[in-house]
Amino acid sequence: MASITVLPAKARVHAERRELSDSMDRVREELEKVRAKPDEENVHDLRVALRRCRSVAMVFEEIDGDESWPKMRRTAKKLFRALGTLRDAHVMEGWIKKLADENDPVRVHLHTVFEADEPELNKEVLRVAKKFGEKSWKGLRQRLRRRVRYIPVGGLAAECLAWERFEEIKQLHADALRSDKAKPWHALRIGVKKLRYTVETLLPAHHAAWGADLKRLQDLLGDVHDLDMLAEKLSAETDVAGAERESWKENTQRERDKRVQVYRQLTLGKTSIWNKWKHALPHGERLEAASFARLKATARAAQSRPRRVARIALRIFELLRRAKAAEVFGEANMRRNLRATALLHAVADDEKHPRKAAQKYLLEISVPPRWTRDDWELVAWAVRFHRGAEPTLEDGEFGKLSAAAREHVRALAGVVRLGRVLHKSGIDSPTGFKIENSPEVITLMIPNLVDSLESAAKFAAGKHLLETVLGKPLVLRAAEIVPKVAAPETPREGLYAVAGASD
């Protein structure tokens, strides 16, 4: 075999954005072709279409907790696996033709094995393809076509998702380079595919610049994976003579090593592809903004309207912090944690246990950029207790938290509880909120606050958790609204002159 050389990347061309709905339509088109003829090309095209849909679903699940995303992946799972098994056989058949001439005894033996297995594999693909739920797929397409809009194309939330995929690849890259085993290299290959489909779907400008390099890496890693599968197949074929099997394994390893070497040339050193991509992704303050754009997209996807509650809660927090109402409000990251809690307090739509479902969802998704796992868990706990029963030491896992963590959760959940109650009581804006802090009581003055027996009961319940943090009563009082009086306009000198003349 000729050695592999690193060729200069082709000139970049504009890459159009791929719509998820187009990819889902492509699945149905390719499905019909496979049902008619499950040959190598049709099987490959259908598997690529399914993989693109499933990969995009995995990305969107990070932001959108809607059940349609995992349902789409489940709908395609059996067909994707059946196609994978047949596709692997096709790929290995292609490799044995590349690695030896047609009279080679090992090639002849493996060809016979693949030829014998193929009818059964074709039969399984056709069986699963026949049962594929097209009606369900069409329904999912309609629903997901609307849900992809929660992440604006080319926006900060999309950049955040690409940044997360890139960080995953960095770790997978390091793991692969430390090992010759197949598993970490296969994981790296999947990671590169996820990044490719993310930028292809959500960042068309990035894809126009990166597409060629992404494909080069994906092809190299695909070859490595194919050769690993062939080596595994050779090891399992006991009918092949030991010396011949070892010779083939050495040849296979040699081809694999060539591709790993090219991969290393592309990804190590100052000219590394990773460096070029890293500089195009958000960092510093822009990454912080991208992180919150991601959280806002999650809130929008939940179809909750948290912005007014968030503004009210943030204003209350700022007043408490400035008044030094409790030490916890002055601690690092508390404002950011409060902002996230207020945005995400209604992210789950589980009818029986919405708050527990929200906490579970937040703990399962990736920690946002520039956050620590500890801070993110505090937010998840605060979302868990933003309404309903207050947290107590008897609440299982909550009781296992440190005293400081429990205090943070009570403070965050307490402020959001009060903000939520005020919003439900007709307070739409935090404008004009004021605070007075005395040794005996804290008074929060709120414009347009309605004082009634019904509202008093709501306020008492809404502020109680916060009062346990403050260590003293919190009084809500209607603020006196001082109307703004416009200053009289001073006439210009020319007007005086006109007036004088008319007199």
Coordinates of N, CA and C in Angstrom, one line a residue, residues 224-440:
V224 N -9.5 4.3 11.0 CA -8.9 3.7 12.2 C -9.9 2.7 12.8
H225 N -11.2 3.1 12.9 CA -12.2 2.3 13.5 C -12.4 1.1 12.6
D226 N -12.5 1.3 11.3 CA -12.7 0.1 10.4 C -11.6 -0.9 10.5
L227 N -10.4 -0.4 10.6 CA -9.2 -1.4 10.7 C -9.2 -2.1 12.1
D228 N -9.7 -1.4 13.1 CA -9.8 -2.0 14.4 C -10.8 -3.2 14.4
M229 N -12.0 -2.9 13.7 CA -13.0 -3.9 13.5 C -12.4 -5.1 12.8
L230 N -11.7 -4.9 11.7 CA -11.1 -6.0 10.9 C -10.1 -6.8 11.7
A231 N -9.3 -6.1 12.5 CA -8.4 -6.8 13.4 C -9.1 -7.7 14.4
E232 N -10.2 -7.2 14.9 CA -11.0 -8.0 15.8 C -11.6 -9.2 15.1
K233 N -12.1 -9.0 13.9 CA -12.6 -10.1 13.1 C -11.6 -11.2 12.8
L234 N -10.4 -10.7 12.5 CA -9.3 -11.7 12.2 C -9.0 -12.5 13.5
S235 N -9.0 -11.9 14.6 CA -8.7 -12.6 15.9 C -9.7 -13.7 16.2
A236 N -11.0 -13.4 15.7 CA -12.1 -14.4 16.0 C -12.1 -15.5 15.0
E237 N -11.4 -15.4 13.9 CA -11.4 -16.4 12.9 C -10.4 -17.5 13.2
T238 N -10.8 -18.5 13.9 CA -9.9 -19.6 14.2 C -9.5 -20.5 13.1
D239 N -10.3 -20.4 12.0 CA -10.0 -21.3 10.8 C -8.8 -20.8 10.0
V240 N -8.4 -19.5 10.3 CA -7.3 -19.0 9.6 C -6.0 -19.4 10.3
A241 N -5.0 -19.9 9.5 CA -3.8 -20.4 10.1 C -3.1 -19.2 11.0
G242 N -2.5 -19.6 12.1 CA -1.9 -18.7 13.0 C -0.9 -17.7 12.3
A243 N 0.0 -18.2 11.6 CA 1.0 -17.4 10.9 C 0.4 -16.4 10.0
E244 N -0.6 -16.9 9.2 CA -1.3 -16.0 8.2 C -2.1 -14.9 8.9
R245 N -2.8 -15.3 10.0 CA -3.6 -14.4 10.8 C -2.7 -13.3 11.4
E246 N -1.5 -13.7 11.9 CA -0.6 -12.7 12.5 C -0.1 -11.7 11.4
S247 N 0.2 -12.3 10.2 CA 0.7 -11.4 9.1 C -0.4 -10.4 8.8
W248 N -1.6 -10.8 8.7 CA -2.7 -9.9 8.3 C -2.9 -8.8 9.5
K249 N -2.8 -9.3 10.7 CA -2.9 -8.3 11.8 C -1.8 -7.3 11.8
E250 N -0.6 -7.7 11.4 CA 0.5 -6.8 11.4 C 0.3 -5.8 10.2
N251 N -0.2 -6.3 9.1 CA -0.5 -5.4 8.0 C -1.6 -4.4 8.3
T252 N -2.6 -4.9 9.0 CA -3.7 -4.1 9.4 C -3.3 -3.0 10.4
Q253 N -2.4 -3.4 11.3 CA -1.9 -2.4 12.3 C -1.0 -1.4 11.6
R254 N -0.3 -1.8 10.6 CA 0.5 -0.8 9.9 C -0.3 0.2 9.2
E255 N -1.4 -0.2 8.6 CA -2.3 0.8 7.9 C -2.9 1.7 9.0
R256 N -3.3 1.1 10.1 CA -3.9 1.9 11.2 C -2.9 3.0 11.7
D257 N -1.6 2.5 11.9 CA -0.6 3.4 12.4 C -0.4 4.6 11.4
K258 N -0.5 4.4 10.1 CA -0.3 5.5 9.1 C -1.3 6.5 9.4
R259 N -2.6 6.1 9.6 CA -3.7 7.1 9.7 C -3.6 7.8 11.1
V260 N -3.2 7.1 12.1 CA -3.0 7.7 13.4 C -1.9 8.8 13.3
Q261 N -0.8 8.5 12.5 CA 0.3 9.4 12.4 C -0.2 10.7 11.7
V262 N -1.0 10.5 10.6 CA -1.6 11.7 9.9 C -2.5 12.5 10.9
Y263 N -3.3 11.8 11.7 CA -4.1 12.5 12.6 C -3.3 13.3 13.6
R264 N -2.2 12.8 14.1 CA -1.3 13.5 15.0 C -0.7 14.7 14.3
Q265 N -0.3 14.6 13.0 CA 0.3 15.7 12.3 C -0.8 16.9 12.2
L266 N -2.0 16.5 12.1 CA -3.1 17.5 12.0 C -3.5 18.2 13.3
T267 N -3.3 17.5 14.4 CA -3.8 17.9 15.7 C -2.8 18.3 16.7
L268 N -1.5 18.1 16.4 CA -0.5 18.5 17.4 C 0.3 19.6 17.0
G269 N 0.9 20.4 17.9 CA 1.8 21.4 17.5 C 1.1 22.8 17.3
K270 N 1.9 23.8 17.0 CA 1.4 25.1 16.8 C 0.4 25.3 15.7
T271 N 0.5 24.4 14.7 CA -0.4 24.5 13.5 C -1.6 23.6 13.7
S272 N -1.8 23.1 14.9 CA -2.9 22.2 15.2 C -4.3 22.7 14.7
I273 N -5.1 21.8 14.2 CA -6.5 22.2 13.9 C -7.2 22.7 15.1
W274 N -6.9 22.0 16.3 CA -7.6 22.4 17.5 C -7.4 23.9 17.8
N275 N -6.1 24.4 17.6 CA -5.8 25.8 17.9 C -6.6 26.7 17.0
K276 N -6.8 26.4 15.8 CA -7.6 27.2 14.9 C -9.0 27.3 15.3
W277 N -9.6 26.1 15.7 CA -11.0 26.1 16.1 C -11.2 26.8 17.5
K278 N -10.2 26.6 18.4 CA -10.3 27.2 19.7 C -10.5 28.7 19.6
H279 N -9.7 29.3 18.7 CA -9.7 30.8 18.6 C -11.0 31.3 18.1
A280 N -11.7 30.4 17.3 CA -13.0 30.9 16.7 C -14.2 30.7 17.7
L281 N -14.0 30.0 18.8 CA -15.0 29.8 19.8 C -15.0 30.8 20.9
P282 N -16.1 31.1 21.6 CA -16.2 32.1 22.6 C -15.2 31.8 23.8
H283 N -14.7 32.9 24.4 CA -13.9 32.8 25.6 C -14.0 34.1 26.4
G284 N -13.6 34.0 27.6 CA -13.7 35.2 28.5 C -15.2 35.6 28.7
E285 N -15.4 36.9 28.6 CA -16.8 37.4 28.8 C -17.8 36.9 27.8
R286 N -17.3 36.7 26.6 CA -18.3 36.2 25.6 C -18.7 34.8 26.0
L287 N -17.8 34.0 26.5 CA -18.2 32.6 26.9 C -19.2 32.7 28.1
E288 N -19.0 33.6 29.0 CA -19.9 33.8 30.1 C -21.3 34.2 29.5
A289 N -21.3 35.1 28.6 CA -22.6 35.4 27.9 C -23.2 34.2 27.2
A290 N -22.4 33.5 26.5 CA -22.8 32.3 25.8 C -23.4 31.3 26.8
S291 N -22.8 31.1 27.9 CA -23.3 30.2 28.9 C -24.7 30.6 29.4
F292 N -25.0 31.9 29.6 CA -26.3 32.3 30.0 C -27.3 32.3 28.8
A293 N -26.8 32.5 27.6 CA -27.7 32.3 26.4 C -28.2 30.9 26.4
R294 N -27.3 29.9 26.7 CA -27.7 28.5 26.7 C -28.8 28.3 27.8
L295 N -28.7 28.9 29.0 CA -29.7 28.7 30.0 C -31.0 29.4 29.6
K296 N -30.9 30.5 29.0 CA -32.1 31.2 28.5 C -32.9 30.4 27.5
A297 N -32.1 29.7 26.6 CA -32.7 28.8 25.6 C -33.4 27.7 26.3
T298 N -32.8 27.1 27.3 CA -33.5 26.1 28.1 C -34.8 26.5 28.7
A299 N -34.8 27.8 29.2 CA -36.0 28.3 29.8 C -37.1 28.5 28.7
R300 N -36.7 29.0 27.6 CA -37.6 29.2 26.5 C -38.2 27.9 26.0
A301 N -37.3 26.9 25.9 CA -37.8 25.6 25.5 C -38.8 25.0 26.4
A302 N -38.7 25.3 27.7 CA -39.6 24.8 28.7 C -41.0 25.5 28.6
Q303 N -41.0 26.5 27.7 CA -42.2 27.4 27.5 C -42.6 28.0 28.8
S304 N -41.7 28.3 29.7 CA -41.9 29.0 30.9 C -41.6 30.5 30.6
R305 N -42.2 31.4 31.4 CA -41.9 32.8 31.2 C -41.3 33.4 32.4
P306 N -40.0 33.1 32.5 CA -39.3 33.4 33.8 C -38.7 34.8 33.9
R307 N -38.8 35.5 32.8 CA -38.0 36.8 32.8 C -38.4 37.8 33.8
R308 N -39.7 37.9 34.0 CA -40.2 38.9 35.0 C -39.9 38.4 36.4
V309 N -40.1 37.1 36.6 CA -39.7 36.6 37.9 C -38.3 36.8 38.2
A310 N -37.4 36.5 37.1 CA -36.0 36.7 37.3 C -35.6 38.1 37.6
R311 N -36.2 39.1 36.9 CA -35.9 40.5 37.2 C -36.3 40.9 38.6
I312 N -37.5 40.5 39.0 CA -37.9 40.8 40.4 C -37.0 40.1 41.4
A313 N -36.7 38.9 41.2 CA -35.8 38.1 42.1 C -34.4 38.8 42.2
L314 N -33.9 39.2 41.0 CA -32.5 39.8 41.0 C -32.5 41.1 41.7
R315 N -33.6 41.9 41.6 CA -33.7 43.2 42.3 C -33.7 43.0 43.8
I316 N -34.5 42.0 44.2 CA -34.6 41.7 45.7 C -33.2 41.2 46.2
F317 N -32.6 40.4 45.4 CA -31.2 39.9 45.8 C -30.3 41.1 46.0
E318 N -30.2 42.0 45.0 CA -29.3 43.1 45.0 C -29.6 44.0 46.2
L319 N -30.9 44.2 46.5 CA -31.2 45.1 47.7 C -30.7 44.4 49.0
L320 N -31.0 43.1 49.1 CA -30.5 42.4 50.3 C -29.0 42.4 50.4
R321 N -28.3 42.3 49.3 CA -26.8 42.3 49.3 C -26.3 43.7 49.7
R322 N -26.9 44.7 49.2 CA -26.4 46.1 49.5 C -26.7 46.4 50.9
A323 N -27.9 45.9 51.4 CA -28.2 46.2 52.8 C -27.5 45.3 53.8
K324 N -26.7 44.4 53.3 CA -25.9 43.4 54.1 C -26.9 42.7 55.1
A325 N -28.0 42.2 54.5 CA -29.0 41.5 55.2 C -28.6 40.2 55.8
A326 N -27.7 39.5 55.1 CA -27.1 38.3 55.5 C -25.8 38.0 54.8
E327 N -24.8 37.4 55.4 CA -23.5 37.2 54.8 C -23.6 36.4 53.5
V328 N -24.6 35.5 53.4 CA -24.6 34.6 52.2 C -24.9 35.4 50.9
F329 N -25.5 36.5 51.0 CA -25.8 37.3 49.8 C -24.6 38.0 49.2
G330 N -23.5 38.1 50.0 CA -22.3 38.7 49.5 C -21.3 37.7 49.1
E331 N -21.6 36.4 49.1 CA -20.6 35.4 48.7 C -20.4 35.3 47.2
A332 N -19.2 34.8 46.8 CA -18.9 34.7 45.4 C -19.9 33.8 44.7
N333 N -20.2 34.2 43.5 CA -21.1 33.5 42.5 C -22.5 33.4 42.9
M334 N -22.9 34.1 44.1 CA -24.3 34.0 44.5 C -25.2 34.7 43.5
R335 N -24.8 35.8 42.9 CA -25.7 36.5 42.0 C -25.9 35.7 40.7
R336 N -24.8 35.1 40.2 CA -24.9 34.3 39.0 C -25.8 33.1 39.3
N337 N -25.6 32.4 40.5 CA -26.5 31.3 40.8 C -27.9 31.7 41.0
L338 N -28.2 32.8 41.5 CA -29.6 33.3 41.7 C -30.2 33.6 40.3
R339 N -29.4 34.2 39.4 CA -29.9 34.5 38.1 C -30.3 33.2 37.4
A340 N -29.5 32.2 37.5 CA -29.7 30.9 36.8 C -30.9 30.2 37.5
T341 N -31.0 30.2 38.8 CA -32.2 29.6 39.5 C -33.5 30.3 39.0
A342 N -33.5 31.6 38.9 CA -34.7 32.3 38.5 C -35.1 32.0 37.1
L343 N -34.1 31.8 36.2 CA -34.4 31.5 34.8 C -34.9 30.1 34.6
L344 N -34.4 29.2 35.4 CA -34.7 27.8 35.2 C -35.7 27.2 36.2
H345 N -36.4 28.0 36.9 CA -37.2 27.4 38.0 C -38.4 26.6 37.5
A346 N -38.7 26.7 36.2 CA -39.9 26.0 35.6 C -39.5 25.2 34.4
V347 N -38.4 24.5 34.4 CA -37.9 23.8 33.2 C -38.5 22.5 33.0
A348 N -39.2 21.9 33.9 CA -39.8 20.5 33.7 C -41.3 20.6 33.7
D349 N -41.9 19.7 32.9 CA -43.4 19.7 32.8 C -44.0 18.5 33.3
D350 N -43.3 17.8 34.2 CA -43.8 16.6 34.8 C -45.0 16.9 35.7
E351 N -46.1 16.3 35.4 CA -47.4 16.7 36.1 C -47.3 16.3 37.6
K352 N -46.8 15.2 37.9 CA -46.8 14.7 39.3 C -45.7 15.3 40.2
H353 N -44.5 15.3 39.6 CA -43.4 15.8 40.4 C -42.5 16.8 39.6
P354 N -43.1 18.0 39.3 CA -42.3 18.9 38.4 C -41.0 19.4 39.0
R355 N -41.0 19.7 40.3 CA -39.8 20.2 40.9 C -38.7 19.2 40.9
K356 N -39.0 17.9 41.3 CA -38.0 16.9 41.3 C -37.6 16.6 39.9
A357 N -38.5 16.6 38.9 CA -38.1 16.4 37.5 C -37.1 17.5 37.0
A358 N -37.4 18.7 37.4 CA -36.5 19.8 37.0 C -35.1 19.6 37.6
Q359 N -35.0 19.3 38.9 CA -33.7 19.0 39.5 C -33.0 17.9 38.8
K360 N -33.7 16.8 38.5 CA -33.1 15.7 37.9 C -32.5 16.1 36.5
Y361 N -33.3 16.8 35.7 CA -32.9 17.2 34.4 C -31.7 18.1 34.4
L362 N -31.6 19.1 35.4 CA -30.5 19.9 35.4 C -29.2 19.2 35.9
L363 N -29.4 18.2 36.7 CA -28.2 17.4 37.1 C -27.7 16.5 36.0
E364 N -28.6 16.2 35.1 CA -28.1 15.2 34.0 C -27.5 15.9 32.9
I365 N -27.8 17.2 32.6 CA -27.2 17.9 31.5 C -25.8 18.4 31.9
S366 N -25.0 18.8 30.9 CA -23.7 19.2 31.1 C -23.6 20.5 31.9
V367 N -22.6 20.6 32.8 CA -22.4 21.8 33.6 C -22.1 22.9 32.6
P368 N -22.7 24.1 32.7 CA -22.4 25.2 31.7 C -21.0 25.6 31.8
P369 N -20.4 26.2 30.7 CA -19.0 26.7 30.8 C -18.8 27.7 31.9
R370 N -17.7 27.6 32.5 CA -17.2 28.5 33.6 C -18.0 28.3 34.9
W371 N -18.7 27.2 35.0 CA -19.4 26.9 36.2 C -18.6 25.7 36.8
T372 N -18.7 25.6 38.2 CA -18.3 24.4 38.8 C -19.4 23.5 39.1
R373 N -19.1 22.2 39.2 CA -20.2 21.2 39.5 C -20.9 21.6 40.8
D374 N -20.2 22.1 41.8 CA -20.8 22.4 43.1 C -21.8 23.5 42.9
D375 N -21.5 24.6 42.2 CA -22.4 25.7 42.0 C -23.6 25.2 41.2
W376 N -23.4 24.4 40.2 CA -24.5 23.9 39.4 C -25.5 23.1 40.2
E377 N -24.9 22.3 41.1 CA -25.8 21.5 42.0 C -26.6 22.3 42.9
L378 N -26.0 23.4 43.4 CA -26.8 24.3 44.3 C -28.0 24.9 43.5
V379 N -27.7 25.3 42.2 CA -28.8 25.8 41.4 C -29.9 24.7 41.3
A380 N -29.5 23.5 41.0 CA -30.5 22.4 40.8 C -31.3 22.2 42.1
W381 N -30.6 22.3 43.3 CA -31.3 22.1 44.6 C -32.3 23.3 44.8
A382 N -31.9 24.5 44.4 CA -32.7 25.7 44.6 C -33.9 25.6 43.7
V383 N -33.8 25.1 42.5 CA -34.9 24.9 41.6 C -35.9 23.9 42.2
R384 N -35.3 22.9 42.8 CA -36.1 21.9 43.5 C -37.0 22.5 44.6
F385 N -36.6 23.5 45.3 CA -37.3 24.0 46.4 C -37.8 25.5 46.2
H386 N -38.0 25.9 44.9 CA -38.4 27.2 44.6 C -39.9 27.5 45.0
R387 N -40.6 26.4 45.2 CA -42.0 26.4 45.6 C -42.3 25.1 46.3
G388 N -43.5 25.1 46.9 CA -43.9 23.8 47.6 C -43.3 23.7 49.0
A389 N -43.2 22.5 49.4 CA -42.6 22.3 50.8 C -41.2 22.8 50.9
E390 N -40.9 23.4 52.0 CA -39.6 24.0 52.2 C -38.6 22.9 52.6
P391 N -37.3 23.1 52.3 CA -36.3 22.0 52.6 C -36.1 21.9 54.1
T392 N -35.9 20.6 54.5 CA -35.6 20.4 55.9 C -34.5 19.3 56.0
L393 N -33.9 19.2 57.1 CA -32.9 18.2 57.3 C -33.4 16.8 57.1
E394 N -34.7 16.6 57.2 CA -35.3 15.2 57.0 C -35.4 14.9 55.5
D395 N -35.1 15.9 54.6 CA -35.3 15.6 53.2 C -34.1 14.9 52.6
G396 N -33.9 13.7 53.1 CA -32.9 12.8 52.5 C -31.6 13.4 52.1
E397 N -31.4 13.5 50.7 CA -30.1 14.0 50.2 C -29.8 15.4 50.6
F398 N -30.9 16.2 50.7 CA -30.7 17.6 51.1 C -30.0 17.7 52.5
G399 N -30.4 16.8 53.4 CA -29.8 16.8 54.7 C -28.4 16.4 54.7
K400 N -27.9 15.7 53.6 CA -26.5 15.3 53.6 C -25.6 16.5 53.1
L401 N -26.2 17.6 52.6 CA -25.4 18.7 52.1 C -24.7 19.3 53.3
S402 N -23.6 20.0 53.1 CA -22.9 20.8 54.1 C -23.8 21.9 54.6
A403 N -23.6 22.4 55.8 CA -24.4 23.5 56.3 C -24.3 24.7 55.4
A404 N -23.1 25.0 54.9 CA -23.0 26.2 54.0 C -23.8 26.0 52.7
A405 N -23.8 24.8 52.2 CA -24.6 24.5 50.9 C -26.1 24.6 51.2
R406 N -26.5 24.1 52.3 CA -27.9 24.2 52.7 C -28.4 25.7 52.8
E407 N -27.5 26.5 53.4 CA -27.8 27.9 53.5 C -27.9 28.6 52.1
H408 N -27.0 28.2 51.2 CA -27.0 28.8 49.9 C -28.4 28.4 49.2
V409 N -28.8 27.1 49.3 CA -30.0 26.7 48.7 C -31.2 27.4 49.3
R410 N -31.2 27.6 50.6 CA -32.4 28.3 51.2 C -32.4 29.8 50.7
A411 N -31.3 30.4 50.6 CA -31.2 31.8 50.2 C -31.7 31.9 48.7
L412 N -31.1 31.1 47.8 CA -31.5 31.1 46.4 C -33.0 30.8 46.2
A413 N -33.4 29.7 46.8 CA -34.8 29.3 46.7 C -35.8 30.3 47.3
G414 N -35.3 30.9 48.5 CA -36.2 31.9 49.2 C -36.4 33.1 48.4
V415 N -35.4 33.6 47.7 CA -35.5 34.9 46.9 C -36.4 34.6 45.7
V416 N -36.2 33.4 45.0 CA -37.1 33.1 43.9 C -38.5 32.9 44.3
R417 N -38.7 32.2 45.5 CA -40.1 32.1 46.0 C -40.8 33.4 46.1
L418 N -40.1 34.4 46.7 CA -40.7 35.7 46.9 C -40.9 36.4 45.6
G419 N -40.0 36.3 44.7 CA -40.2 36.9 43.4 C -41.3 36.3 42.7
R420 N -41.5 35.0 42.8 CA -42.6 34.3 42.1 C -43.9 34.7 42.7
V421 N -44.0 34.8 44.0 CA -45.3 35.2 44.7 C -45.6 36.7 44.3
L422 N -44.7 37.6 44.3 CA -44.9 39.0 43.9 C -45.4 39.1 42.5
H423 N -44.8 38.3 41.6 CA -45.2 38.3 40.2 C -46.7 37.8 40.1
K424 N -47.0 36.7 40.8 CA -48.3 36.2 40.7 C -49.4 37.1 41.4
S425 N -48.9 38.1 42.2 CA -49.8 39.0 42.9 C -49.9 40.4 42.1
G426 N -49.4 40.4 40.9 CA -49.6 41.5 40.0 C -48.4 42.5 39.9
I427 N -47.3 42.1 40.5 CA -46.1 43.0 40.4 C -45.3 42.5 39.1
D428 N -45.3 43.4 38.1 CA -44.6 43.0 36.9 C -43.2 43.6 36.7
S429 N -42.9 44.6 37.5 CA -41.5 45.2 37.4 C -40.9 45.5 38.7
P430 N -39.6 45.4 38.9 CA -39.0 45.7 40.1 C -38.6 47.2 40.3
T431 N -39.1 48.0 39.3 CA -38.8 49.4 39.4 C -39.4 50.0 40.7
G432 N -38.6 50.8 41.4 CA -39.0 51.5 42.6 C -38.9 50.7 43.9
F433 N -38.4 49.4 43.8 CA -38.2 48.6 45.0 C -37.2 49.3 45.9
K434 N -37.4 49.3 47.2 CA -36.5 49.9 48.2 C -36.4 49.0 49.4
I435 N -35.4 49.2 50.2 CA -35.2 48.3 51.4 C -34.7 49.1 52.6
E436 N -35.2 48.8 53.7 CA -34.7 49.3 55.0 C -34.3 48.2 55.9
N437 N -33.1 48.2 56.5 CA -32.6 47.2 57.3 C -32.4 47.7 58.7
S438 N -33.1 47.3 59.7 CA -33.0 47.7 61.1 C -32.6 46.4 61.9
P439 N -32.1 46.6 63.1 CA -31.8 45.4 63.9 C -32.9 44.4 64.1
E440 N -34.2 44.9 64.1 CA -35.3 44.1 64.4 C -36.0 43.5 63.2

